[in-house]
C-alpha atoms as an extended CHARMM CRD file, in Angstrom:
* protein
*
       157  EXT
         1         1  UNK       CA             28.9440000000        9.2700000000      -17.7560000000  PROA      1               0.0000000000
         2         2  UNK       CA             26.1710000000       10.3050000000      -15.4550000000  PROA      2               0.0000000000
         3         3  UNK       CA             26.1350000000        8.9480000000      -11.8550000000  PROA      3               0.0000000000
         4         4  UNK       CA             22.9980000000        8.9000000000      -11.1750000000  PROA      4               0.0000000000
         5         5  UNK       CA             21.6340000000        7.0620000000      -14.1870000000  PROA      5               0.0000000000
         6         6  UNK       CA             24.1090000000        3.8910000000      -13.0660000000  PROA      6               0.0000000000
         7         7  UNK       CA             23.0410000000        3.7110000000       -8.9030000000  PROA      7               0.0000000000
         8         8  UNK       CA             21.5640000000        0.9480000000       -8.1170000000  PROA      8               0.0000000000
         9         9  UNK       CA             19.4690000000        0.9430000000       -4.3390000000  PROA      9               0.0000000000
        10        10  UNK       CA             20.9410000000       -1.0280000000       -1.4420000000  PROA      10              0.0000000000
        11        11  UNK       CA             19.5960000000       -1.5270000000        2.3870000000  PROA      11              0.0000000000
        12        12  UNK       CA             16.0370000000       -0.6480000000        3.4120000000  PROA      12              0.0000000000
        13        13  UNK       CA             14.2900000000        2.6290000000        3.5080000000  PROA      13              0.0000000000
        14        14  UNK       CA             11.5510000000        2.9750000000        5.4110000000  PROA      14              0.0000000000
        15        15  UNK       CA              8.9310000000        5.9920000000        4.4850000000  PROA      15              0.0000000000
        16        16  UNK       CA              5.3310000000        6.4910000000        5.9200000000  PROA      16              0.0000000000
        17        17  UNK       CA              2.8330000000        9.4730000000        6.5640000000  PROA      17              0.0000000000
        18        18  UNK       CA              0.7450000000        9.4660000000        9.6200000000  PROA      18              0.0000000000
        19        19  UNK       CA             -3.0670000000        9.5900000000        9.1610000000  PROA      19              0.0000000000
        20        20  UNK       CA             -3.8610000000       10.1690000000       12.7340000000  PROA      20              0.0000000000
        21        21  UNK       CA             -2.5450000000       13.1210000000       14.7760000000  PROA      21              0.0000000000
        22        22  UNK       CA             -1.4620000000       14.3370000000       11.5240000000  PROA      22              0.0000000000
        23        23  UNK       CA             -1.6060000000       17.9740000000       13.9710000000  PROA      23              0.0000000000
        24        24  UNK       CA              1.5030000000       16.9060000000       15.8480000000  PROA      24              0.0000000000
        25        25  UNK       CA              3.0320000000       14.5190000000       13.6490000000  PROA      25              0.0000000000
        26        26  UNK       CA              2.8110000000       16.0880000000        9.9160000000  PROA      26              0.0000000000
        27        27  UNK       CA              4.6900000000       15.2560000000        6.8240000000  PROA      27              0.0000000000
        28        28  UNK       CA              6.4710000000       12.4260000000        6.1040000000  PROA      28              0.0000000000
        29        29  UNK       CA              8.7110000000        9.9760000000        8.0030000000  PROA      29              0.0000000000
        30        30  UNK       CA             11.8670000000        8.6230000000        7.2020000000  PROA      30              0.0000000000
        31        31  UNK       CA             14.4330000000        6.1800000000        8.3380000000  PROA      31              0.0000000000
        32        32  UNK       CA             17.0420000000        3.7630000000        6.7850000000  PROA      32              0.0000000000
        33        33  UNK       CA             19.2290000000        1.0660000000        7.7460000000  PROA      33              0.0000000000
        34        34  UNK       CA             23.0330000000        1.6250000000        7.3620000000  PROA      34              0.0000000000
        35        35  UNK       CA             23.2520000000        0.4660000000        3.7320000000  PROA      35              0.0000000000
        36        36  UNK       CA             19.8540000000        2.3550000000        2.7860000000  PROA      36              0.0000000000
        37        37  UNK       CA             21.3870000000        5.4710000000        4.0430000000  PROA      37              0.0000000000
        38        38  UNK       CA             24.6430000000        5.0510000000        2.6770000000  PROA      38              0.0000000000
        39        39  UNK       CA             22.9720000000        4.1620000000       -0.8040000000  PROA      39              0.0000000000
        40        40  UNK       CA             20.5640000000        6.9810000000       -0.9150000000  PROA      40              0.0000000000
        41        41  UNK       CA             23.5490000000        9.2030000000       -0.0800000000  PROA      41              0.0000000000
        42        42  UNK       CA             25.4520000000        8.1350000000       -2.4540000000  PROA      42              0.0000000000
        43        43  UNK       CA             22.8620000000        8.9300000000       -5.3210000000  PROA      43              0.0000000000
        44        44  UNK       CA             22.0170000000       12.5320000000       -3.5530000000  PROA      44              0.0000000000
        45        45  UNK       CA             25.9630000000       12.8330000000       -4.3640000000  PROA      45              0.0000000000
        46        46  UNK       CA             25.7070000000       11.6480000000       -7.8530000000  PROA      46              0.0000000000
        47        47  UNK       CA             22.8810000000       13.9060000000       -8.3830000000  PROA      47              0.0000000000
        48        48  UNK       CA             24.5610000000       16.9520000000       -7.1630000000  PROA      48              0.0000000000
        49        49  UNK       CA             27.5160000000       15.9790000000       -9.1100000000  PROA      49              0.0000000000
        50        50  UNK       CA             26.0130000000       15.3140000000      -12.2540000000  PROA      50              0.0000000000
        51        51  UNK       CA             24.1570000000       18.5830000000      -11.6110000000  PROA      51              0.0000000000
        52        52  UNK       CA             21.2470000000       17.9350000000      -14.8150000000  PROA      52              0.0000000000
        53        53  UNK       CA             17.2550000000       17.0940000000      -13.6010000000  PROA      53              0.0000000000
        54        54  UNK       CA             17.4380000000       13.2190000000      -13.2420000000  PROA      54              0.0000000000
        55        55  UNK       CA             14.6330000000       10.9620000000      -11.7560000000  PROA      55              0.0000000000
        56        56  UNK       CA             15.1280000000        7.6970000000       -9.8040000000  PROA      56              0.0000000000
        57        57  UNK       CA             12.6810000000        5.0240000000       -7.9390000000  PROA      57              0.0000000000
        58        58  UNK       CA             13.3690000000        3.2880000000       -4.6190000000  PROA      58              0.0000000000
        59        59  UNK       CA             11.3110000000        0.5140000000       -3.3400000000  PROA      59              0.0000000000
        60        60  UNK       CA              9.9310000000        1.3460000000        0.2460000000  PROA      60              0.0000000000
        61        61  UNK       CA              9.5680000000       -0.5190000000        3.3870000000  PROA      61              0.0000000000
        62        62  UNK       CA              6.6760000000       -0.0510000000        5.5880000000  PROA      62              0.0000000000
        63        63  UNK       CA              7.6500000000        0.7560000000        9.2440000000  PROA      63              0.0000000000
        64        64  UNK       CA              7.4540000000       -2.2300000000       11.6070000000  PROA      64              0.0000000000
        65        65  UNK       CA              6.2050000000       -1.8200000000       15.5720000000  PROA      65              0.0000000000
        66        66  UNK       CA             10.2060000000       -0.7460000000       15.8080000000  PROA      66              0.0000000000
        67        67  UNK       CA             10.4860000000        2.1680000000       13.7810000000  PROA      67              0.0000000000
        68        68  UNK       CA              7.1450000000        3.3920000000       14.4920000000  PROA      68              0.0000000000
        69        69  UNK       CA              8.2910000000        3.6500000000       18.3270000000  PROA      69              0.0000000000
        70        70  UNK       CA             10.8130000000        6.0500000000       17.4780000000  PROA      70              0.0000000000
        71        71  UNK       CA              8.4200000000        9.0710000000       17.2650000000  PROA      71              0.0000000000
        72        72  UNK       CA              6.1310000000        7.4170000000       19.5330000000  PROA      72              0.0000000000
        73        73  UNK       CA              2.4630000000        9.2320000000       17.8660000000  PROA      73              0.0000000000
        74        74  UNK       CA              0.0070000000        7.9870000000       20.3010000000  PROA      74              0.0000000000
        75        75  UNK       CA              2.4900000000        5.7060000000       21.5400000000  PROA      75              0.0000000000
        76        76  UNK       CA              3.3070000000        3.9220000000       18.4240000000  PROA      76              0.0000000000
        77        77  UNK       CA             -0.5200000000        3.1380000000       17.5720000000  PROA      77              0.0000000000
        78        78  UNK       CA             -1.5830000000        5.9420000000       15.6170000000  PROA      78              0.0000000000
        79        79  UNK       CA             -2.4040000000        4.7690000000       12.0070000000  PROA      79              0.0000000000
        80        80  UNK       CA             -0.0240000000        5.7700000000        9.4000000000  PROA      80              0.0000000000
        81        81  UNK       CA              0.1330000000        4.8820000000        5.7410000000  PROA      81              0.0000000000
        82        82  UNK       CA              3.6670000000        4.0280000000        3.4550000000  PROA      82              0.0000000000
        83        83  UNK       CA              3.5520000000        4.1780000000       -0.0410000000  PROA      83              0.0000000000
        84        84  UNK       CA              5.1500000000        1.4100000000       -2.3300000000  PROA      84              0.0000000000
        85        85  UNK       CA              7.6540000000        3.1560000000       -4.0300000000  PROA      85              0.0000000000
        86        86  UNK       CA              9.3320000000        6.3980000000       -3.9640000000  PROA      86              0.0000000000
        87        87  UNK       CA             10.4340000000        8.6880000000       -6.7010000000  PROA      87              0.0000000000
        88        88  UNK       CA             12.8980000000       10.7510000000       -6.5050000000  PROA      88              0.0000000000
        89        89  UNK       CA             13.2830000000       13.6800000000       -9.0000000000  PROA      89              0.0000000000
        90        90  UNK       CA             16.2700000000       15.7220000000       -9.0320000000  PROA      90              0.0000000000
        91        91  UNK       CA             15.7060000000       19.8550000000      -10.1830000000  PROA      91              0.0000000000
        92        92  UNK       CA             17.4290000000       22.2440000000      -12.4640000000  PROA      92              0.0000000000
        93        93  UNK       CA             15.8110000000       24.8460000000       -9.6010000000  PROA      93              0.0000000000
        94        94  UNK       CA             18.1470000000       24.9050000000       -6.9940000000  PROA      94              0.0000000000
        95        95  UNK       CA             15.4840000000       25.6700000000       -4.2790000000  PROA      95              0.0000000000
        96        96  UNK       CA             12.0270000000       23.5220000000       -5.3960000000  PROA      96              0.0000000000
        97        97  UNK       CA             10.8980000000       21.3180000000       -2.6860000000  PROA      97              0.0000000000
        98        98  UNK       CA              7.8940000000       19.2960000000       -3.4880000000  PROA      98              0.0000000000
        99        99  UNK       CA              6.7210000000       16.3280000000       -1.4770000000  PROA      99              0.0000000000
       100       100  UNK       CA              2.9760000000       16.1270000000       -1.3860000000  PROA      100             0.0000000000
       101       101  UNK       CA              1.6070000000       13.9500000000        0.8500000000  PROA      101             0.0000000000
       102       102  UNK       CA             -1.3750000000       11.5010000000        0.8160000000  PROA      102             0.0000000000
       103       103  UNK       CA             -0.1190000000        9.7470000000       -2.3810000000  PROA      103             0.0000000000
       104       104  UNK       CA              0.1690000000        5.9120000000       -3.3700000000  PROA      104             0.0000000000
       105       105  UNK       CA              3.6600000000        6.7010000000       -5.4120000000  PROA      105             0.0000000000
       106       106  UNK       CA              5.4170000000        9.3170000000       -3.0610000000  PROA      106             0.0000000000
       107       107  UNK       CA              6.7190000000       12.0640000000       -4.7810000000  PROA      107             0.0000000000
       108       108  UNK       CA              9.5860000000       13.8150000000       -4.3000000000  PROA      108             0.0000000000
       109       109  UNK       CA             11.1180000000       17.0560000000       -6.4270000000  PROA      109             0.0000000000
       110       110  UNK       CA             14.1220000000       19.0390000000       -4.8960000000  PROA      110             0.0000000000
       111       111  UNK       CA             17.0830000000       20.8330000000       -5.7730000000  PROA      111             0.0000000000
       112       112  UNK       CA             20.5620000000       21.6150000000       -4.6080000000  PROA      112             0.0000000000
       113       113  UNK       CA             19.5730000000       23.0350000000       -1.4390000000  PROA      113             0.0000000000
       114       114  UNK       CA             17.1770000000       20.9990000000        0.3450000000  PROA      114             0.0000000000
       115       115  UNK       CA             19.2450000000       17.8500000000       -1.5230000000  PROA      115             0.0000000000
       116       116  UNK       CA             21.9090000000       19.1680000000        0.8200000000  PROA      116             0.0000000000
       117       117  UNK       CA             19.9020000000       19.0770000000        3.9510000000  PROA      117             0.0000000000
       118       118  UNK       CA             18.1600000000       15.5830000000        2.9680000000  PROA      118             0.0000000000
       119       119  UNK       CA             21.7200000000       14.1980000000        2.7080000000  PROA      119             0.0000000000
       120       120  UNK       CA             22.6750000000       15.6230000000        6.3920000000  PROA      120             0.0000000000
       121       121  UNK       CA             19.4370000000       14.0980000000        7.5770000000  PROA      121             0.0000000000
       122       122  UNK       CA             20.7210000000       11.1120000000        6.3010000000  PROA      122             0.0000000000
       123       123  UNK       CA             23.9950000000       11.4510000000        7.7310000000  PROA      123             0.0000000000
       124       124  UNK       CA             22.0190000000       11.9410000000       11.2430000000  PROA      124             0.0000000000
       125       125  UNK       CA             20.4140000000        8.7830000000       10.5010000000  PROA      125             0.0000000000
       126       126  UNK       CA             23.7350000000        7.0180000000       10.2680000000  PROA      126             0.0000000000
       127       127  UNK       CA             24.6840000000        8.1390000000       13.3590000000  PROA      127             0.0000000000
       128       128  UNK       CA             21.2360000000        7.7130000000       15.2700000000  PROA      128             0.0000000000
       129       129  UNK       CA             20.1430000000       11.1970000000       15.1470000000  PROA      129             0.0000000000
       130       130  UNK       CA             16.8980000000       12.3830000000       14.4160000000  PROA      130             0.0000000000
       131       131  UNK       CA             13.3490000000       13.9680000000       15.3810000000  PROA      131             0.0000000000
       132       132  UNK       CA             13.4130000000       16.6240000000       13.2780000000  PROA      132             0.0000000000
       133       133  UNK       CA             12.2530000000       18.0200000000        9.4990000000  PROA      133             0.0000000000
       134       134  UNK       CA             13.0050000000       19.6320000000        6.6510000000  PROA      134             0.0000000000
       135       135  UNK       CA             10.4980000000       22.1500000000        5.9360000000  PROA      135             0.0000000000
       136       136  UNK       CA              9.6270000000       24.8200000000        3.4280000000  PROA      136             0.0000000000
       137       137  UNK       CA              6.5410000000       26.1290000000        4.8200000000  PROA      137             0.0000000000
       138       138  UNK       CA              6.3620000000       29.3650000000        1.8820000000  PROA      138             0.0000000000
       139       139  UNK       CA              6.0990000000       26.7430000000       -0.1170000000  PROA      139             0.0000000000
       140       140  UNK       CA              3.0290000000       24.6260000000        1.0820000000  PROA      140             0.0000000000
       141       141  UNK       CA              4.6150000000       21.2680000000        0.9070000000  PROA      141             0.0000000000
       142       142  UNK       CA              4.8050000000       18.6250000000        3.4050000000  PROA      142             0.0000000000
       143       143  UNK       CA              7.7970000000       18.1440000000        5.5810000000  PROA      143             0.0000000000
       144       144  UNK       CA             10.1220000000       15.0900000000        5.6340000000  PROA      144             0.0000000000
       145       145  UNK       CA             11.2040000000       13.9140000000        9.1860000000  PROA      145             0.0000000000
       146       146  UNK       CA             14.3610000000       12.1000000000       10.1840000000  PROA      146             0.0000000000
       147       147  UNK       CA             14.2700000000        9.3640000000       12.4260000000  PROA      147             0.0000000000
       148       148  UNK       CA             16.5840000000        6.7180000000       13.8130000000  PROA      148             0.0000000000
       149       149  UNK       CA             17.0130000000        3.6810000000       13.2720000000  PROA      149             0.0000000000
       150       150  UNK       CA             15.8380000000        1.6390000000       15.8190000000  PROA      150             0.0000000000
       151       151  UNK       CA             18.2260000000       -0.9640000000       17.6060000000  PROA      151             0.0000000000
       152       152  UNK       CA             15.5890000000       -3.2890000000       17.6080000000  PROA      152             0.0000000000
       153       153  UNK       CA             14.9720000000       -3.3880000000       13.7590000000  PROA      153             0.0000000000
       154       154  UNK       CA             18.8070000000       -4.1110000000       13.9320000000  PROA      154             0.0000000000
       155       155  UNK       CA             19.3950000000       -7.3780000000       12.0730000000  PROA      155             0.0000000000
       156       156  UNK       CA             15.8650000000       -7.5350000000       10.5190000000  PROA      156             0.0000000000
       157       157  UNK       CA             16.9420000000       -5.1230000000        7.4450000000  PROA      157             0.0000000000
């Protein structure tokens, strides 16, 4: 039985792309409550375990006042956008890494490796770590940030 084609998303994920100071601030942004992590982890897993090209939706959050304090772009003001939905499609290449930006549906492709490094980003995120990317700059794609939760969003997942 595959994994993947039997997880079902729990907890909140939040995902947004500034549209101001895009300079300083470029890429995508992402944070999760507890469960969201813990769910999205647990399909990153199943992916890797399953180890065949798979594709998966999760429904998306937009940031509140809260999260967007975390990184603070023009202290918490600068206008950002968050797409409805985010799909996740898992590789056969073990190194693609595709997130365009500036998209209603967000986008995602990756492999093995950067799956590896999204799930420690994750696992950051569980334990309030954060402010920094994944990045593949050879390949011209955006990055994906990792940000906190904030304690103030605690309770309001």
């Amino acid at each position: 039985m595959k994994h993947a084609h039997v997880w079902k998303q729990t907890g909140s994920l939040v995902l947004w792309y500034y549209t101001e100071n895009e300079r300083n601030y470029p890429g995508w942004h992402l944070t999760a409550d507890t469960e969201g992590c813990r769910s999205l982890i647990a399909l990153l897993d199943a992916l890797a375990n399953d180890g065949e090209p798979a594709m998966r939706t999760f429904q998306i959050k937009p940031p509140t006042a809260a999260h967007l304090a975390v990184p603070n772009n023009r202290a918490g003001h600068a206008a950002w956008h968050a797409p409805g939905k985010l799909k996740l499609a898992f590789s056969s290449d073990p190194c693609e890494w595709k997130f365009p930006v500036k998209q209603e549906l967000a986008v995602l492709a990756l492999g093995a490796e950067p799956l590896r490094a999204m799930r420690n980003g994750l696992e950051d995120v569980l334990q309030g770590r954060g402010d920094y990317c994944i990045d593949v700059p050879h390949r011209n794609c955006a990055p994906l940030w990792f940000w906190w939760w904030p304690k103030s969003a605690i309770g309001r997942e």
